[in-house]
């Protein structure tokens, strides 16, 4: 079992729609959780961090964490073509990040 | 720009050659990390430093790899006797550890191609 698993893509959504991304993790000792966005050929860019159960909203992005279910999600509202990228879920225990393989999102105009 | 910087951005080398990459973290950050990313995968942890001390090395980091952070500022990652399987993006990240959750910020990466 991989430490961090993400729903397989690619995910194609129309402009203005909601994109929903899911992530599960295996280590119950994980302490903090992140979503990074990665454009093709570029490095990961932090878009959201979440540390406690519940929802966290930042602009058009909402992260949800459920530690009992070992589940993290990211909603992108009002999707824009500039949101087309690979989204990486990352889980932190102590110091190092463990990443999922990423979900590629394409927003079609 | 006060973000993490890496040099070079691209490196093409022949199998068997040695290569060295440099990372300059965000100035006040005391932790520095190296990750490797291959196509279609998420980054994989290689090693990390707290100040100048290297505190952990992944099993992915064979004896051909060595990393240093001599004065607790910039870091270098050297790969000796490169192999084609070393072709990847090498990412450096830094964070500030003051207790509590930390956020790692990534540099632009060094893309290595071993021919």
mmCIF file of N, CA, C and O in Angstrom, chain A residues 2 31-32 34 36 38 40-46 49 51 88 92 94-102, chain B residues 9 31 33 35 37 40-45 48 55-56 89 91 101-109 111:
data_model
loop_
_atom_site.group_PDB
_atom_site.id
_atom_site.type_symbol
_atom_site.label_atom_id
_atom_site.label_comp_id
_atom_site.label_asym_id
_atom_site.label_seq_id
_atom_site.Cartn_x
_atom_site.Cartn_y
_atom_site.Cartn_z
ATOM 1 N N UNK A 2 0.585 2.159 -0.914
ATOM 2 C CA UNK A 2 1.345 3.392 -0.962
ATOM 3 C C UNK A 2 0.977 4.257 0.227
ATOM 4 O O UNK A 2 -0.147 4.217 0.732
ATOM 5 N N UNK A 31 0.871 14.409 10.603
ATOM 6 C CA UNK A 31 0.559 15.577 11.428
ATOM 7 C C UNK A 31 0.021 16.760 10.653
ATOM 8 O O UNK A 31 -0.726 17.564 11.175
ATOM 9 N N UNK A 32 0.473 16.917 9.426
ATOM 10 C CA UNK A 32 0.030 18.060 8.641
ATOM 11 C C UNK A 32 -0.091 17.639 7.183
ATOM 12 O O UNK A 32 0.559 16.689 6.746
ATOM 13 N N UNK A 34 -0.924 18.896 2.979
ATOM 14 C CA UNK A 34 -0.703 19.991 2.038
ATOM 15 C C UNK A 34 -1.212 19.617 0.661
ATOM 16 O O UNK A 34 -1.198 18.447 0.268
ATOM 17 N N UNK A 36 -0.187 20.845 -3.168
ATOM 18 C CA UNK A 36 0.717 21.599 -4.030
ATOM 19 C C UNK A 36 0.198 21.526 -5.458
ATOM 20 O O UNK A 36 -0.330 20.493 -5.889
ATOM 21 N N UNK A 38 1.387 21.820 -9.448
ATOM 22 C CA UNK A 38 2.595 21.711 -10.257
ATOM 23 C C UNK A 38 2.236 21.831 -11.726
ATOM 24 O O UNK A 38 1.544 20.972 -12.287
ATOM 25 N N UNK A 40 3.322 21.817 -15.684
ATOM 26 C CA UNK A 40 4.222 20.951 -16.429
ATOM 27 C C UNK A 40 5.624 21.539 -16.519
ATOM 28 O O UNK A 40 5.798 22.705 -16.918
ATOM 29 N N UNK A 41 6.607 20.791 -16.093
ATOM 30 C CA UNK A 41 7.997 21.225 -16.169
ATOM 31 C C UNK A 41 8.432 22.157 -15.059
ATOM 32 O O UNK A 41 9.588 22.596 -15.025
ATOM 33 N N UNK A 42 7.522 22.461 -14.143
ATOM 34 C CA UNK A 42 7.842 23.379 -13.041
ATOM 35 C C UNK A 42 7.879 22.631 -11.722
ATOM 36 O O UNK A 42 7.563 21.447 -11.646
ATOM 37 N N UNK A 43 8.255 23.338 -10.657
ATOM 38 C CA UNK A 43 8.332 22.719 -9.343
ATOM 39 C C UNK A 43 7.003 22.882 -8.597
ATOM 40 O O UNK A 43 6.177 23.717 -8.974
ATOM 41 N N UNK A 44 6.773 22.102 -7.539
ATOM 42 C CA UNK A 44 5.519 22.229 -6.783
ATOM 43 C C UNK A 44 5.397 23.588 -6.091
ATOM 44 O O UNK A 44 6.354 24.113 -5.530
ATOM 45 N N UNK A 45 4.172 24.091 -6.116
ATOM 46 C CA UNK A 45 3.855 25.389 -5.511
ATOM 47 C C UNK A 45 2.763 25.157 -4.478
ATOM 48 O O UNK A 45 1.714 24.600 -4.792
ATOM 49 N N UNK A 46 2.983 25.588 -3.244
ATOM 50 C CA UNK A 46 2.007 25.373 -2.192
ATOM 51 C C UNK A 46 0.739 26.178 -2.451
ATOM 52 O O UNK A 46 0.813 27.379 -2.726
ATOM 53 N N UNK A 49 -2.604 24.404 3.074
ATOM 54 C CA UNK A 49 -2.139 23.544 4.159
ATOM 55 C C UNK A 49 -3.300 23.388 5.140
ATOM 56 O O UNK A 49 -4.124 24.292 5.292
ATOM 57 N N UNK A 51 -4.219 21.378 9.075
ATOM 58 C CA UNK A 51 -3.617 20.649 10.189
ATOM 59 C C UNK A 51 -4.643 19.976 11.100
ATOM 60 O O UNK A 51 -4.306 19.054 11.845
ATOM 61 N N UNK A 88 -0.755 17.847 -6.278
ATOM 62 C CA UNK A 88 -0.073 16.846 -5.448
ATOM 63 C C UNK A 88 -0.546 16.959 -4.009
ATOM 64 O O UNK A 88 -0.516 18.044 -3.421
ATOM 65 N N UNK A 92 2.774 15.091 5.987
ATOM 66 C CA UNK A 92 3.996 15.309 6.760
ATOM 67 C C UNK A 92 3.936 14.584 8.101
ATOM 68 O O UNK A 92 2.938 14.677 8.817
ATOM 69 N N UNK A 94 6.666 14.401 11.225
ATOM 70 C CA UNK A 94 7.925 14.836 11.827
ATOM 71 C C UNK A 94 8.662 15.858 10.964
ATOM 72 O O UNK A 94 8.944 16.947 11.402
ATOM 73 N N UNK A 95 9.025 15.488 9.770
ATOM 74 C CA UNK A 95 9.798 16.433 8.966
ATOM 75 C C UNK A 95 9.618 16.218 7.471
ATOM 76 O O UNK A 95 9.521 17.159 6.714
ATOM 77 N N UNK A 96 9.584 14.967 7.015
ATOM 78 C CA UNK A 96 9.593 14.762 5.576
ATOM 79 C C UNK A 96 8.173 14.682 5.037
ATOM 80 O O UNK A 96 7.239 14.276 5.710
ATOM 81 N N UNK A 97 8.054 15.097 3.784
ATOM 82 C CA UNK A 97 6.788 15.009 3.081
ATOM 83 C C UNK A 97 6.733 13.719 2.276
ATOM 84 O O UNK A 97 7.706 13.351 1.618
ATOM 85 N N UNK A 98 5.582 13.068 2.324
ATOM 86 C CA UNK A 98 5.296 11.945 1.441
ATOM 87 C C UNK A 98 4.212 12.413 0.479
ATOM 88 O O UNK A 98 3.188 12.948 0.918
ATOM 89 N N UNK A 99 4.458 12.215 -0.803
ATOM 90 C CA UNK A 99 3.571 12.719 -1.841
ATOM 91 C C UNK A 99 2.797 11.604 -2.524
ATOM 92 O O UNK A 99 3.305 10.485 -2.694
ATOM 93 N N UNK A 100 1.585 11.940 -2.962
ATOM 94 C CA UNK A 100 0.906 11.091 -3.915
ATOM 95 C C UNK A 100 1.458 11.331 -5.302
ATOM 96 O O UNK A 100 2.285 12.226 -5.522
ATOM 97 N N UNK A 101 0.976 10.536 -6.247
ATOM 98 C CA UNK A 101 1.468 10.654 -7.628
ATOM 99 C C UNK A 101 0.869 11.846 -8.356
ATOM 100 O O UNK A 101 1.346 12.220 -9.429
ATOM 101 N N UNK A 102 -0.161 12.445 -7.769
ATOM 102 C CA UNK A 102 -0.756 13.626 -8.370
ATOM 103 C C UNK A 102 -1.982 13.314 -9.207
ATOM 104 O O UNK A 102 -2.142 12.210 -9.730
ATOM 105 N N UNK B 9 19.760 24.896 -13.541
ATOM 106 C CA UNK B 9 18.369 24.519 -13.763
ATOM 107 C C UNK B 9 18.281 23.273 -14.626
ATOM 108 O O UNK B 9 17.339 22.495 -14.502
ATOM 109 N N UNK B 31 15.815 24.479 8.075
ATOM 110 C CA UNK B 31 15.753 23.116 7.530
ATOM 111 C C UNK B 31 15.813 23.172 6.012
ATOM 112 O O UNK B 31 15.197 24.025 5.378
ATOM 113 N N UNK B 33 15.762 20.437 2.527
ATOM 114 C CA UNK B 33 15.395 19.090 2.094
ATOM 115 C C UNK B 33 15.773 18.900 0.633
ATOM 116 O O UNK B 33 15.695 19.840 -0.161
ATOM 117 N N UNK B 35 14.624 16.367 -2.599
ATOM 118 C CA UNK B 35 13.683 15.384 -3.123
ATOM 119 C C UNK B 35 14.064 15.087 -4.566
ATOM 120 O O UNK B 35 14.706 15.885 -5.237
ATOM 121 N N UNK B 37 12.168 13.729 -8.255
ATOM 122 C CA UNK B 37 10.876 13.491 -8.908
ATOM 123 C C UNK B 37 11.101 12.967 -10.311
ATOM 124 O O UNK B 37 11.805 13.599 -11.105
ATOM 125 N N UNK B 40 5.630 11.546 -13.897
ATOM 126 C CA UNK B 40 4.393 10.886 -13.518
ATOM 127 C C UNK B 40 4.307 10.499 -12.054
ATOM 128 O O UNK B 40 3.319 9.892 -11.634
ATOM 129 N N UNK B 41 5.330 10.852 -11.291
ATOM 130 C CA UNK B 41 5.348 10.519 -9.868
ATOM 131 C C UNK B 41 5.446 11.785 -9.026
ATOM 132 O O UNK B 41 5.878 12.839 -9.510
ATOM 133 N N UNK B 42 5.073 11.665 -7.755
ATOM 134 C CA UNK B 42 5.298 12.767 -6.847
ATOM 135 C C UNK B 42 6.747 12.786 -6.387
ATOM 136 O O UNK B 42 7.470 11.800 -6.550
ATOM 137 N N UNK B 43 7.195 13.885 -5.815
ATOM 138 C CA UNK B 43 8.567 13.941 -5.295
ATOM 139 C C UNK B 43 8.789 12.889 -4.214
ATOM 140 O O UNK B 43 7.891 12.574 -3.438
ATOM 141 N N UNK B 44 10.022 12.350 -4.191
ATOM 142 C CA UNK B 44 10.406 11.375 -3.158
ATOM 143 C C UNK B 44 11.515 11.969 -2.303
ATOM 144 O O UNK B 44 12.495 12.515 -2.831
ATOM 145 N N UNK B 45 11.367 11.824 -1.008
ATOM 146 C CA UNK B 45 12.340 12.362 -0.059
ATOM 147 C C UNK B 45 13.689 11.676 -0.220
ATOM 148 O O UNK B 45 13.778 10.458 -0.321
ATOM 149 N N UNK B 48 17.559 15.357 4.541
ATOM 150 C CA UNK B 48 17.306 16.693 5.043
ATOM 151 C C UNK B 48 18.330 17.117 6.085
ATOM 152 O O UNK B 48 18.997 16.284 6.693
ATOM 153 N N UNK B 55 20.322 14.963 9.066
ATOM 154 C CA UNK B 55 19.639 14.164 10.075
ATOM 155 C C UNK B 55 19.042 12.884 9.546
ATOM 156 O O UNK B 55 18.788 11.964 10.320
ATOM 157 N N UNK B 56 18.766 12.804 8.269
ATOM 158 C CA UNK B 56 18.263 11.541 7.739
ATOM 159 C C UNK B 56 18.566 11.430 6.258
ATOM 160 O O UNK B 56 18.554 12.423 5.540
ATOM 161 N N UNK B 89 14.110 15.102 -11.924
ATOM 162 C CA UNK B 89 14.147 16.478 -11.417
ATOM 163 C C UNK B 89 14.570 16.398 -9.955
ATOM 164 O O UNK B 89 13.961 15.646 -9.173
ATOM 165 N N UNK B 91 14.761 18.345 -6.571
ATOM 166 C CA UNK B 91 14.099 19.474 -5.944
ATOM 167 C C UNK B 91 14.666 19.738 -4.565
ATOM 168 O O UNK B 91 14.911 18.801 -3.797
ATOM 169 N N UNK B 101 3.580 23.112 13.217
ATOM 170 C CA UNK B 101 3.588 22.714 11.803
ATOM 171 C C UNK B 101 4.543 23.570 10.975
ATOM 172 O O UNK B 101 4.723 24.755 11.238
ATOM 173 N N UNK B 102 5.150 22.942 10.003
ATOM 174 C CA UNK B 102 6.061 23.639 9.098
ATOM 175 C C UNK B 102 5.549 23.519 7.685
ATOM 176 O O UNK B 102 4.896 22.536 7.340
ATOM 177 N N UNK B 103 5.895 24.490 6.889
ATOM 178 C CA UNK B 103 5.577 24.458 5.465
ATOM 179 C C UNK B 103 6.873 24.442 4.686
ATOM 180 O O UNK B 103 7.762 25.267 4.941
ATOM 181 N N UNK B 104 6.995 23.517 3.772
ATOM 182 C CA UNK B 104 8.164 23.434 2.918
ATOM 183 C C UNK B 104 7.903 24.164 1.616
ATOM 184 O O UNK B 104 6.880 23.943 0.965
ATOM 185 N N UNK B 105 8.859 25.008 1.247
ATOM 186 C CA UNK B 105 8.779 25.773 0.002
ATOM 187 C C UNK B 105 9.850 25.250 -0.935
ATOM 188 O O UNK B 105 11.015 25.123 -0.558
ATOM 189 N N UNK B 106 9.423 24.990 -2.156
ATOM 190 C CA UNK B 106 10.310 24.352 -3.122
ATOM 191 C C UNK B 106 11.004 25.356 -4.029
ATOM 192 O O UNK B 106 10.440 26.400 -4.380
ATOM 193 N N UNK B 107 12.219 25.012 -4.407
ATOM 194 C CA UNK B 107 12.921 25.745 -5.446
ATOM 195 C C UNK B 107 12.466 25.300 -6.818
ATOM 196 O O UNK B 107 11.625 24.407 -6.939
ATOM 197 N N UNK B 108 13.041 25.890 -7.887
ATOM 198 C CA UNK B 108 12.618 25.588 -9.248
ATOM 199 C C UNK B 108 13.080 24.226 -9.740
ATOM 200 O O UNK B 108 12.593 23.739 -10.755
ATOM 201 N N UNK B 109 14.007 23.595 -9.021
ATOM 202 C CA UNK B 109 14.473 22.268 -9.406
ATOM 203 C C UNK B 109 15.634 22.299 -10.378
ATOM 204 O O UNK B 109 15.869 23.289 -11.082
ATOM 205 N N UNK B 111 16.892 19.858 -13.455
ATOM 206 C CA UNK B 111 16.516 18.702 -14.276
ATOM 207 C C UNK B 111 17.780 18.050 -14.806
ATOM 208 O O UNK B 111 18.547 18.679 -15.521
#
